[in-house]
Amino acid sequence: MTGGALQLLAGKRAIVTGGANPRGIGAAVVELFLAQGANVAVLDHAYPEGAEVQPVRGRVDLHCDVSRAASCEAALARAKEVLGGIDVLVNNAGIVAATRIWDLPEDEFRRMIDVNLTGTYNVTHAALPALLESTRHPAIVNLGSTAALRGGGLLGGSHYAASKGGVISFTKALARELGPRGIRANCVAPGIIETDMTREKFGENWEQELKQGIPLQRFGSPAEVAQAILFLASDLSSYSTGIVVDVNGGFHIH
Ligand code: NDP
């Protein structure tokens, strides 16, 4: 999908976390949002602290460790200043690990929750004053996972599944609390998407077996997840809040 005459995010000011990896979902969201007319602040811990880069017109890259509240406050304050406000927030930054419960130490469990769930809270909380000021149909889109719905089991252990289940519940509560104040909040739950999180992680035999079990017979691409995120971020979904959009090729059908 590219920007045509109708740009779905024209005039919108967007935050995308975890967009530094060029092969990730965040990068695909940034590319699509720019093509659809948004100005985008990309927040990632990979960007050097204190340095601010504007790689292309309409985009600024800022350091942010989503697991640290102070880092989020600083990044969101600067993003608001550069963009002139915030209308769309995509909480995409995340980590994964397959560690099974019998090998799972408390510090690894905590780290997973700190990045995936507390990170989503930290960025949302820091962005909220600007989102509440927005008069351009503000929207929050969070990244859940099929792992939250089916109980992990593949590349995500119980800590990953719990963190993403938390993100989904958090999103539903946000929808209730923020709907009356004009902000929509929704979730995308990707299945197996070809990024560094999943690429070459299964081994050839398991990968073939998994694909045969997916009705669409293949893994998804970051661009396909980005399209669902665009739907939820834009006015195309103006009467949807508190929903979870599955992007999983039929891998998990409710
Ligand atoms: P990537 O690892 O490619 O992208 C995640 C990005 O978040 C990376 O740039 C990563 O940096 C960054 N990040 C990690 N920790 C932090 C932090 N503390 N602060 C700021 N940025 C951070 O993953 P994907 O693109 O595959 O995943 C994107 C989202 O989609 C995640 O939330 C993931 O859980 C979710 N998802 C992905 C699925 C898949 O199959 N790929 C399936 C279901 C959900 P670094 O590389 O340095 O860690």
mmCIF file of C-alpha atoms and ligand atoms in Angstrom:
data_model
loop_
_atom_site.group_PDB
_atom_site.id
_atom_site.type_symbol
_atom_site.label_atom_id
_atom_site.label_comp_id
_atom_site.label_asym_id
_atom_site.label_seq_id
_atom_site.Cartn_x
_atom_site.Cartn_y
_atom_site.Cartn_z
ATOM 1 C CA MET A 1 0.000 0.000 0.000
ATOM 2 C CA THR A 2 1.446 3.410 -0.868
ATOM 3 C CA GLY A 3 0.289 6.966 -0.419
ATOM 4 C CA GLY A 4 -2.219 7.915 -3.103
ATOM 5 C CA ALA A 5 -4.571 10.836 -3.495
ATOM 6 C CA LEU A 6 -6.288 9.878 -0.235
ATOM 7 C CA GLN A 7 -3.767 9.846 2.586
ATOM 8 C CA LEU A 8 -5.219 8.120 5.624
ATOM 9 C CA LEU A 9 -2.987 9.910 8.136
ATOM 10 C CA ALA A 10 -2.692 13.348 6.530
ATOM 11 C CA GLY A 11 -1.876 15.934 9.205
ATOM 12 C CA LYS A 12 -1.480 13.335 11.973
ATOM 13 C CA ARG A 13 1.453 13.331 14.374
ATOM 14 C CA ALA A 14 2.474 9.811 15.351
ATOM 15 C CA ILE A 15 4.773 8.054 17.823
ATOM 16 C CA VAL A 16 6.069 4.574 16.948
ATOM 17 C CA THR A 17 8.191 2.743 19.533
ATOM 18 C CA GLY A 18 10.726 0.053 18.610
ATOM 19 C CA GLY A 19 11.116 1.214 15.019
ATOM 20 C CA ALA A 20 14.911 1.110 14.689
ATOM 21 C CA ASN A 21 15.266 -2.434 13.361
ATOM 22 C CA PRO A 22 14.823 -2.073 9.576
ATOM 23 C CA ARG A 23 13.469 -5.655 9.302
ATOM 24 C CA GLY A 24 10.916 -5.244 12.122
ATOM 25 C CA ILE A 25 7.210 -4.437 12.312
ATOM 26 C CA GLY A 26 7.943 -0.956 13.723
ATOM 27 C CA ALA A 27 9.994 0.022 10.661
ATOM 28 C CA ALA A 28 7.168 -1.149 8.354
ATOM 29 C CA VAL A 29 4.704 0.970 10.368
ATOM 30 C CA VAL A 30 6.948 4.034 10.098
ATOM 31 C CA GLU A 31 7.312 3.604 6.320
ATOM 32 C CA LEU A 32 3.548 3.178 5.828
ATOM 33 C CA PHE A 33 2.643 6.068 8.154
ATOM 34 C CA LEU A 34 5.037 8.433 6.310
ATOM 35 C CA ALA A 35 3.542 7.341 2.962
ATOM 36 C CA GLN A 36 0.079 8.030 4.390
ATOM 37 C CA GLY A 37 0.949 11.619 5.277
ATOM 38 C CA ALA A 38 1.865 11.379 8.979
ATOM 39 C CA ASN A 39 4.802 13.012 10.704
ATOM 40 C CA VAL A 40 6.466 10.350 12.834
ATOM 41 C CA ALA A 41 8.700 10.279 15.906
ATOM 42 C CA VAL A 42 10.445 6.903 16.137
ATOM 43 C CA LEU A 43 11.475 5.921 19.671
ATOM 44 C CA ASP A 44 13.964 3.110 20.267
ATOM 45 C CA HIS A 45 16.692 2.275 22.770
ATOM 46 C CA ALA A 46 19.019 1.634 19.819
ATOM 47 C CA TYR A 47 19.254 5.364 19.069
ATOM 48 C CA PRO A 48 22.067 7.118 20.964
ATOM 49 C CA GLU A 49 21.045 9.094 24.030
ATOM 50 C CA GLY A 50 21.090 12.856 23.539
ATOM 51 C CA ALA A 51 21.461 12.635 19.750
ATOM 52 C CA GLU A 52 18.481 13.488 17.566
ATOM 53 C CA VAL A 53 18.371 12.435 13.928
ATOM 54 C CA GLN A 54 15.949 13.485 11.185
ATOM 55 C CA PRO A 55 16.690 10.909 8.448
ATOM 56 C CA VAL A 56 13.889 12.046 6.133
ATOM 57 C CA ARG A 57 11.363 14.868 6.083
ATOM 58 C CA GLY A 58 8.572 14.269 8.563
ATOM 59 C CA ARG A 59 10.552 11.780 10.678
ATOM 60 C CA VAL A 60 12.631 12.198 13.832
ATOM 61 C CA ASP A 61 14.493 9.398 15.645
ATOM 62 C CA LEU A 62 14.794 9.700 19.438
ATOM 63 C CA HIS A 63 16.397 7.558 22.122
ATOM 64 C CA CYS A 64 13.900 5.899 24.459
ATOM 65 C CA ASP A 65 14.146 2.880 26.724
ATOM 66 C CA VAL A 66 10.477 2.041 27.182
ATOM 67 C CA SER A 67 11.188 0.127 30.402
ATOM 68 C CA ARG A 68 12.334 3.366 32.094
ATOM 69 C CA ALA A 69 9.660 5.931 32.963
ATOM 70 C CA ALA A 70 12.089 8.878 32.995
ATOM 71 C CA SER A 71 13.414 7.971 29.543
ATOM 72 C CA CYS A 72 9.817 7.853 28.208
ATOM 73 C CA GLU A 73 8.912 11.221 29.779
ATOM 74 C CA ALA A 74 11.963 12.853 28.158
ATOM 75 C CA ALA A 75 11.411 11.254 24.742
ATOM 76 C CA LEU A 76 7.684 12.061 24.647
ATOM 77 C CA ALA A 77 8.277 15.668 25.716
ATOM 78 C CA ARG A 78 10.787 16.116 22.901
ATOM 79 C CA ALA A 79 8.585 14.298 20.369
ATOM 80 C CA LYS A 80 5.658 16.566 21.226
ATOM 81 C CA GLU A 81 7.879 19.611 20.791
ATOM 82 C CA VAL A 82 9.211 18.475 17.397
ATOM 83 C CA LEU A 83 5.851 17.264 16.024
ATOM 84 C CA GLY A 84 3.750 20.044 17.572
ATOM 85 C CA GLY A 85 1.438 17.525 19.282
ATOM 86 C CA ILE A 86 0.585 13.815 19.334
ATOM 87 C CA ASP A 87 -2.447 12.183 17.694
ATOM 88 C CA VAL A 88 -1.384 8.542 17.246
ATOM 89 C CA LEU A 89 0.634 6.246 19.506
ATOM 90 C CA VAL A 90 1.845 2.800 18.411
ATOM 91 C CA ASN A 91 3.359 0.780 21.272
ATOM 92 C CA ASN A 92 5.406 -1.681 19.212
ATOM 93 C CA ALA A 93 8.695 -2.068 21.162
ATOM 94 C CA GLY A 94 9.013 -5.531 22.604
ATOM 95 C CA ILE A 95 11.228 -8.503 23.374
ATOM 96 C CA VAL A 96 10.631 -12.242 23.213
ATOM 97 C CA ALA A 97 12.178 -15.359 24.772
ATOM 98 C CA ALA A 98 11.168 -19.006 24.697
ATOM 99 C CA THR A 99 12.504 -19.916 28.167
ATOM 100 C CA ARG A 100 10.234 -22.544 29.703
ATOM 101 C CA ILE A 101 8.921 -22.118 33.263
ATOM 102 C CA TRP A 102 11.312 -24.635 34.868
ATOM 103 C CA ASP A 103 14.302 -22.600 33.603
ATOM 104 C CA LEU A 104 12.789 -19.163 34.095
ATOM 105 C CA PRO A 105 14.502 -17.012 36.742
ATOM 106 C CA GLU A 106 12.675 -14.102 38.363
ATOM 107 C CA ASP A 107 14.906 -11.436 36.789
ATOM 108 C CA GLU A 108 14.101 -12.707 33.265
ATOM 109 C CA PHE A 109 10.373 -12.788 34.088
ATOM 110 C CA ARG A 110 10.565 -9.229 35.431
ATOM 111 C CA ARG A 111 12.541 -7.957 32.425
ATOM 112 C CA MET A 112 9.897 -9.308 30.023
ATOM 113 C CA ILE A 113 7.101 -7.578 31.962
ATOM 114 C CA ASP A 114 9.202 -4.393 32.317
ATOM 115 C CA VAL A 115 9.704 -4.006 28.562
ATOM 116 C CA ASN A 116 6.475 -5.386 27.087
ATOM 117 C CA LEU A 117 3.832 -4.418 29.656
ATOM 118 C CA THR A 118 5.303 -1.684 31.873
ATOM 119 C CA GLY A 119 6.909 -0.235 28.718
ATOM 120 C CA THR A 120 3.462 0.052 27.107
ATOM 121 C CA TYR A 121 2.167 1.752 30.264
ATOM 122 C CA ASN A 122 5.209 4.091 30.518
ATOM 123 C CA VAL A 123 4.914 5.388 26.958
ATOM 124 C CA THR A 124 1.116 5.639 27.086
ATOM 125 C CA HIS A 125 1.219 7.517 30.393
ATOM 126 C CA ALA A 126 3.859 9.933 29.108
ATOM 127 C CA ALA A 127 1.944 10.528 25.850
ATOM 128 C CA LEU A 128 -1.457 10.937 27.492
ATOM 129 C CA PRO A 129 -1.463 14.705 28.173
ATOM 130 C CA ALA A 130 -0.663 15.359 24.492
ATOM 131 C CA LEU A 131 -3.218 12.774 23.284
ATOM 132 C CA LEU A 132 -5.878 14.415 25.473
ATOM 133 C CA GLU A 133 -5.096 17.769 23.872
ATOM 134 C CA SER A 134 -5.425 16.358 20.337
ATOM 135 C CA THR A 135 -8.436 17.406 18.300
ATOM 136 C CA ARG A 136 -7.458 15.054 15.426
ATOM 137 C CA HIS A 137 -9.247 11.842 16.524
ATOM 138 C CA PRO A 138 -6.448 10.452 18.724
ATOM 139 C CA ALA A 139 -5.801 6.706 18.731
ATOM 140 C CA ILE A 140 -3.566 4.243 20.555
ATOM 141 C CA VAL A 141 -2.545 0.946 18.948
ATOM 142 C CA ASN A 142 -0.782 -1.681 21.062
ATOM 143 C CA LEU A 143 0.995 -4.853 19.979
ATOM 144 C CA GLY A 144 -0.399 -7.981 21.554
ATOM 145 C CA SER A 145 0.368 -11.450 20.198
ATOM 146 C CA THR A 146 -1.268 -14.741 19.302
ATOM 147 C CA ALA A 147 0.925 -16.074 22.135
ATOM 148 C CA ALA A 148 -1.361 -14.295 24.615
ATOM 149 C CA LEU A 149 -4.419 -16.020 23.144
ATOM 150 C CA ARG A 150 -3.075 -19.568 22.790
ATOM 151 C CA GLY A 151 -0.730 -19.661 25.818
ATOM 152 C CA GLY A 152 2.693 -19.122 24.254
ATOM 153 C CA GLY A 153 4.198 -22.447 23.250
ATOM 154 C CA LEU A 154 6.273 -21.420 20.221
ATOM 155 C CA LEU A 155 9.000 -18.793 20.515
ATOM 156 C CA GLY A 156 7.363 -17.151 23.514
ATOM 157 C CA GLY A 157 7.444 -18.633 27.008
ATOM 158 C CA SER A 158 4.946 -18.039 29.819
ATOM 159 C CA HIS A 159 6.505 -14.659 30.627
ATOM 160 C CA TYR A 160 6.045 -13.467 27.027
ATOM 161 C CA ALA A 161 2.469 -14.785 26.893
ATOM 162 C CA ALA A 162 1.677 -13.112 30.245
ATOM 163 C CA SER A 163 3.196 -9.786 29.156
ATOM 164 C CA LYS A 164 1.156 -9.750 25.943
ATOM 165 C CA GLY A 165 -2.011 -10.897 27.730
ATOM 166 C CA GLY A 166 -1.425 -7.930 30.028
ATOM 167 C CA VAL A 167 -1.092 -5.611 27.024
ATOM 168 C CA ILE A 168 -4.421 -6.841 25.635
ATOM 169 C CA SER A 169 -6.235 -6.341 28.976
ATOM 170 C CA PHE A 170 -4.544 -2.963 29.462
ATOM 171 C CA THR A 171 -5.770 -1.905 26.005
ATOM 172 C CA LYS A 172 -9.366 -2.908 26.770
ATOM 173 C CA ALA A 173 -9.271 -0.919 30.031
ATOM 174 C CA LEU A 174 -7.785 2.087 28.205
ATOM 175 C CA ALA A 175 -10.639 1.898 25.697
ATOM 176 C CA ARG A 176 -13.168 2.118 28.555
ATOM 177 C CA GLU A 177 -11.381 4.879 30.463
ATOM 178 C CA LEU A 178 -10.368 7.025 27.498
ATOM 179 C CA GLY A 179 -13.345 6.554 25.157
ATOM 180 C CA PRO A 180 -15.409 9.234 26.956
ATOM 181 C CA ARG A 181 -12.407 11.564 26.573
ATOM 182 C CA GLY A 182 -12.215 11.042 22.815
ATOM 183 C CA ILE A 183 -9.289 8.598 22.572
ATOM 184 C CA ARG A 184 -9.654 5.137 20.983
ATOM 185 C CA ALA A 185 -7.402 2.238 22.069
ATOM 186 C CA ASN A 186 -7.043 -1.017 20.145
ATOM 187 C CA CYS A 187 -4.707 -3.946 19.790
ATOM 188 C CA VAL A 188 -3.173 -5.945 16.962
ATOM 189 C CA ALA A 189 -2.334 -9.588 17.689
ATOM 190 C CA PRO A 190 0.170 -10.846 15.120
ATOM 191 C CA GLY A 191 0.742 -14.558 14.557
ATOM 192 C CA ILE A 192 4.109 -15.643 13.162
ATOM 193 C CA ILE A 193 5.619 -12.703 11.297
ATOM 194 C CA GLU A 194 8.934 -12.868 9.452
ATOM 195 C CA THR A 195 11.176 -10.579 11.504
ATOM 196 C CA ASP A 196 14.399 -11.087 13.477
ATOM 197 C CA MET A 197 12.219 -12.387 16.338
ATOM 198 C CA THR A 198 11.223 -15.418 14.272
ATOM 199 C CA ARG A 199 13.573 -15.735 11.259
ATOM 200 C CA GLU A 200 15.536 -19.000 11.244
ATOM 201 C CA LYS A 201 14.428 -19.700 14.819
ATOM 202 C CA PHE A 202 12.332 -22.823 14.130
ATOM 203 C CA GLY A 203 14.598 -24.999 11.976
ATOM 204 C CA GLU A 204 13.431 -26.106 8.522
ATOM 205 C CA ASN A 205 11.288 -29.098 9.502
ATOM 206 C CA TRP A 206 9.371 -27.334 12.255
ATOM 207 C CA GLU A 207 8.923 -24.266 10.011
ATOM 208 C CA GLN A 208 7.340 -26.387 7.234
ATOM 209 C CA GLU A 209 5.113 -28.158 9.748
ATOM 210 C CA LEU A 210 3.985 -24.832 11.224
ATOM 211 C CA LYS A 211 3.199 -23.374 7.794
ATOM 212 C CA GLN A 212 1.095 -26.427 6.894
ATOM 213 C CA GLY A 213 -0.963 -25.787 10.029
ATOM 214 C CA ILE A 214 -1.728 -22.193 9.033
ATOM 215 C CA PRO A 215 -4.775 -21.890 6.736
ATOM 216 C CA LEU A 216 -2.942 -19.321 4.556
ATOM 217 C CA GLN A 217 0.078 -21.715 4.539
ATOM 218 C CA ARG A 218 2.758 -19.079 5.189
ATOM 219 C CA PHE A 219 4.131 -16.678 7.796
ATOM 220 C CA GLY A 220 3.102 -13.005 7.630
ATOM 221 C CA SER A 221 5.202 -9.999 6.671
ATOM 222 C CA PRO A 222 5.837 -6.849 8.758
ATOM 223 C CA ALA A 223 3.985 -4.839 6.071
ATOM 224 C CA GLU A 224 0.842 -6.942 6.590
ATOM 225 C CA VAL A 225 0.855 -6.146 10.320
ATOM 226 C CA ALA A 226 1.507 -2.471 9.534
ATOM 227 C CA GLN A 227 -1.650 -2.379 7.372
ATOM 228 C CA ALA A 228 -3.790 -3.542 10.307
ATOM 229 C CA ILE A 229 -2.106 -0.957 12.541
ATOM 230 C CA LEU A 230 -2.856 1.739 9.935
ATOM 231 C CA PHE A 231 -6.534 0.722 10.003
ATOM 232 C CA LEU A 232 -6.674 1.089 13.803
ATOM 233 C CA ALA A 233 -4.636 4.327 13.852
ATOM 234 C CA SER A 234 -6.698 6.026 11.156
ATOM 235 C CA ASP A 235 -10.282 7.218 10.975
ATOM 236 C CA LEU A 236 -11.154 4.071 8.962
ATOM 237 C CA SER A 237 -11.760 2.455 12.379
ATOM 238 C CA SER A 238 -13.521 5.473 13.909
ATOM 239 C CA TYR A 239 -16.199 3.376 15.690
ATOM 240 C CA SER A 240 -13.845 0.652 16.974
ATOM 241 C CA THR A 241 -12.293 0.722 20.414
ATOM 242 C CA GLY A 242 -11.159 -2.054 22.749
ATOM 243 C CA ILE A 243 -10.849 -4.570 19.903
ATOM 244 C CA VAL A 244 -8.080 -7.039 19.071
ATOM 245 C CA VAL A 245 -7.362 -7.486 15.371
ATOM 246 C CA ASP A 246 -5.791 -10.865 14.560
ATOM 247 C CA VAL A 247 -3.142 -10.857 11.840
ATOM 248 C CA ASN A 248 -2.219 -14.521 11.826
ATOM 249 C CA GLY A 249 -3.200 -16.158 8.532
ATOM 250 C CA GLY A 250 -5.897 -18.145 10.362
ATOM 251 C CA PHE A 251 -3.315 -19.752 12.680
ATOM 252 C CA HIS A 252 -5.591 -19.003 15.639
ATOM 253 C CA ILE A 253 -9.310 -18.745 14.896
ATOM 254 C CA HIS A 254 -11.579 -17.996 17.874
HETATM 255 P P1 NDP B 1 11.962 -6.579 16.560
HETATM 256 O O1 NDP B 1 12.883 -7.129 17.619
HETATM 257 O O2 NDP B 1 12.383 -6.596 15.134
HETATM 258 O O3 NDP B 1 11.542 -5.086 16.945
HETATM 259 C C1 NDP B 1 11.325 -4.673 18.252
HETATM 260 C C2 NDP B 1 12.041 -3.366 18.445
HETATM 261 O O4 NDP B 1 11.858 -2.942 19.808
HETATM 262 C C3 NDP B 1 13.553 -3.501 18.223
HETATM 263 O O5 NDP B 1 14.040 -2.381 17.515
HETATM 264 C C4 NDP B 1 14.059 -3.547 19.651
HETATM 265 O O6 NDP B 1 15.402 -3.172 19.782
HETATM 266 C C5 NDP B 1 13.115 -2.558 20.302
HETATM 267 N N1 NDP B 1 13.210 -2.620 21.756
HETATM 268 C C6 NDP B 1 13.425 -3.722 22.538
HETATM 269 N N2 NDP B 1 13.478 -3.354 23.824
HETATM 270 C C7 NDP B 1 13.297 -2.000 23.876
HETATM 271 C C8 NDP B 1 13.264 -1.047 24.915
HETATM 272 N N3 NDP B 1 13.450 -1.392 26.210
HETATM 273 N N4 NDP B 1 13.050 0.262 24.599
HETATM 274 C C9 NDP B 1 12.886 0.646 23.326
HETATM 275 N N5 NDP B 1 12.928 -0.223 22.274
HETATM 276 C C10 NDP B 1 13.129 -1.535 22.562
HETATM 277 O O7 NDP B 1 10.573 -7.346 16.746
HETATM 278 P P2 NDP B 1 9.271 -7.450 15.821
HETATM 279 O O8 NDP B 1 9.242 -6.404 14.795
HETATM 280 O O9 NDP B 1 9.150 -8.865 15.435
HETATM 281 O O10 NDP B 1 8.146 -7.178 16.933
HETATM 282 C C11 NDP B 1 7.489 -5.935 17.104
HETATM 283 C C12 NDP B 1 6.352 -6.147 18.088
HETATM 284 O O11 NDP B 1 5.433 -7.115 17.557
HETATM 285 C C13 NDP B 1 6.793 -6.663 19.457
HETATM 286 O O12 NDP B 1 6.024 -6.044 20.476
HETATM 287 C C14 NDP B 1 6.488 -8.135 19.377
HETATM 288 O O13 NDP B 1 6.297 -8.730 20.642
HETATM 289 C C15 NDP B 1 5.219 -8.133 18.535
HETATM 290 N N6 NDP B 1 4.966 -9.408 17.882
HETATM 291 C C16 NDP B 1 5.836 -9.923 16.950
HETATM 292 C C17 NDP B 1 5.573 -11.133 16.354
HETATM 293 C C18 NDP B 1 6.477 -11.754 15.332
HETATM 294 O O14 NDP B 1 6.193 -12.880 14.903
HETATM 295 N N7 NDP B 1 7.534 -11.105 14.891
HETATM 296 C C19 NDP B 1 4.367 -11.911 16.722
HETATM 297 C C20 NDP B 1 3.530 -11.275 17.700
HETATM 298 C C21 NDP B 1 3.826 -10.071 18.254
HETATM 299 P P3 NDP B 1 16.536 -4.377 19.868
HETATM 300 O O15 NDP B 1 16.523 -5.022 18.516
HETATM 301 O O16 NDP B 1 17.775 -3.626 20.191
HETATM 302 O O17 NDP B 1 16.085 -5.289 20.976
#
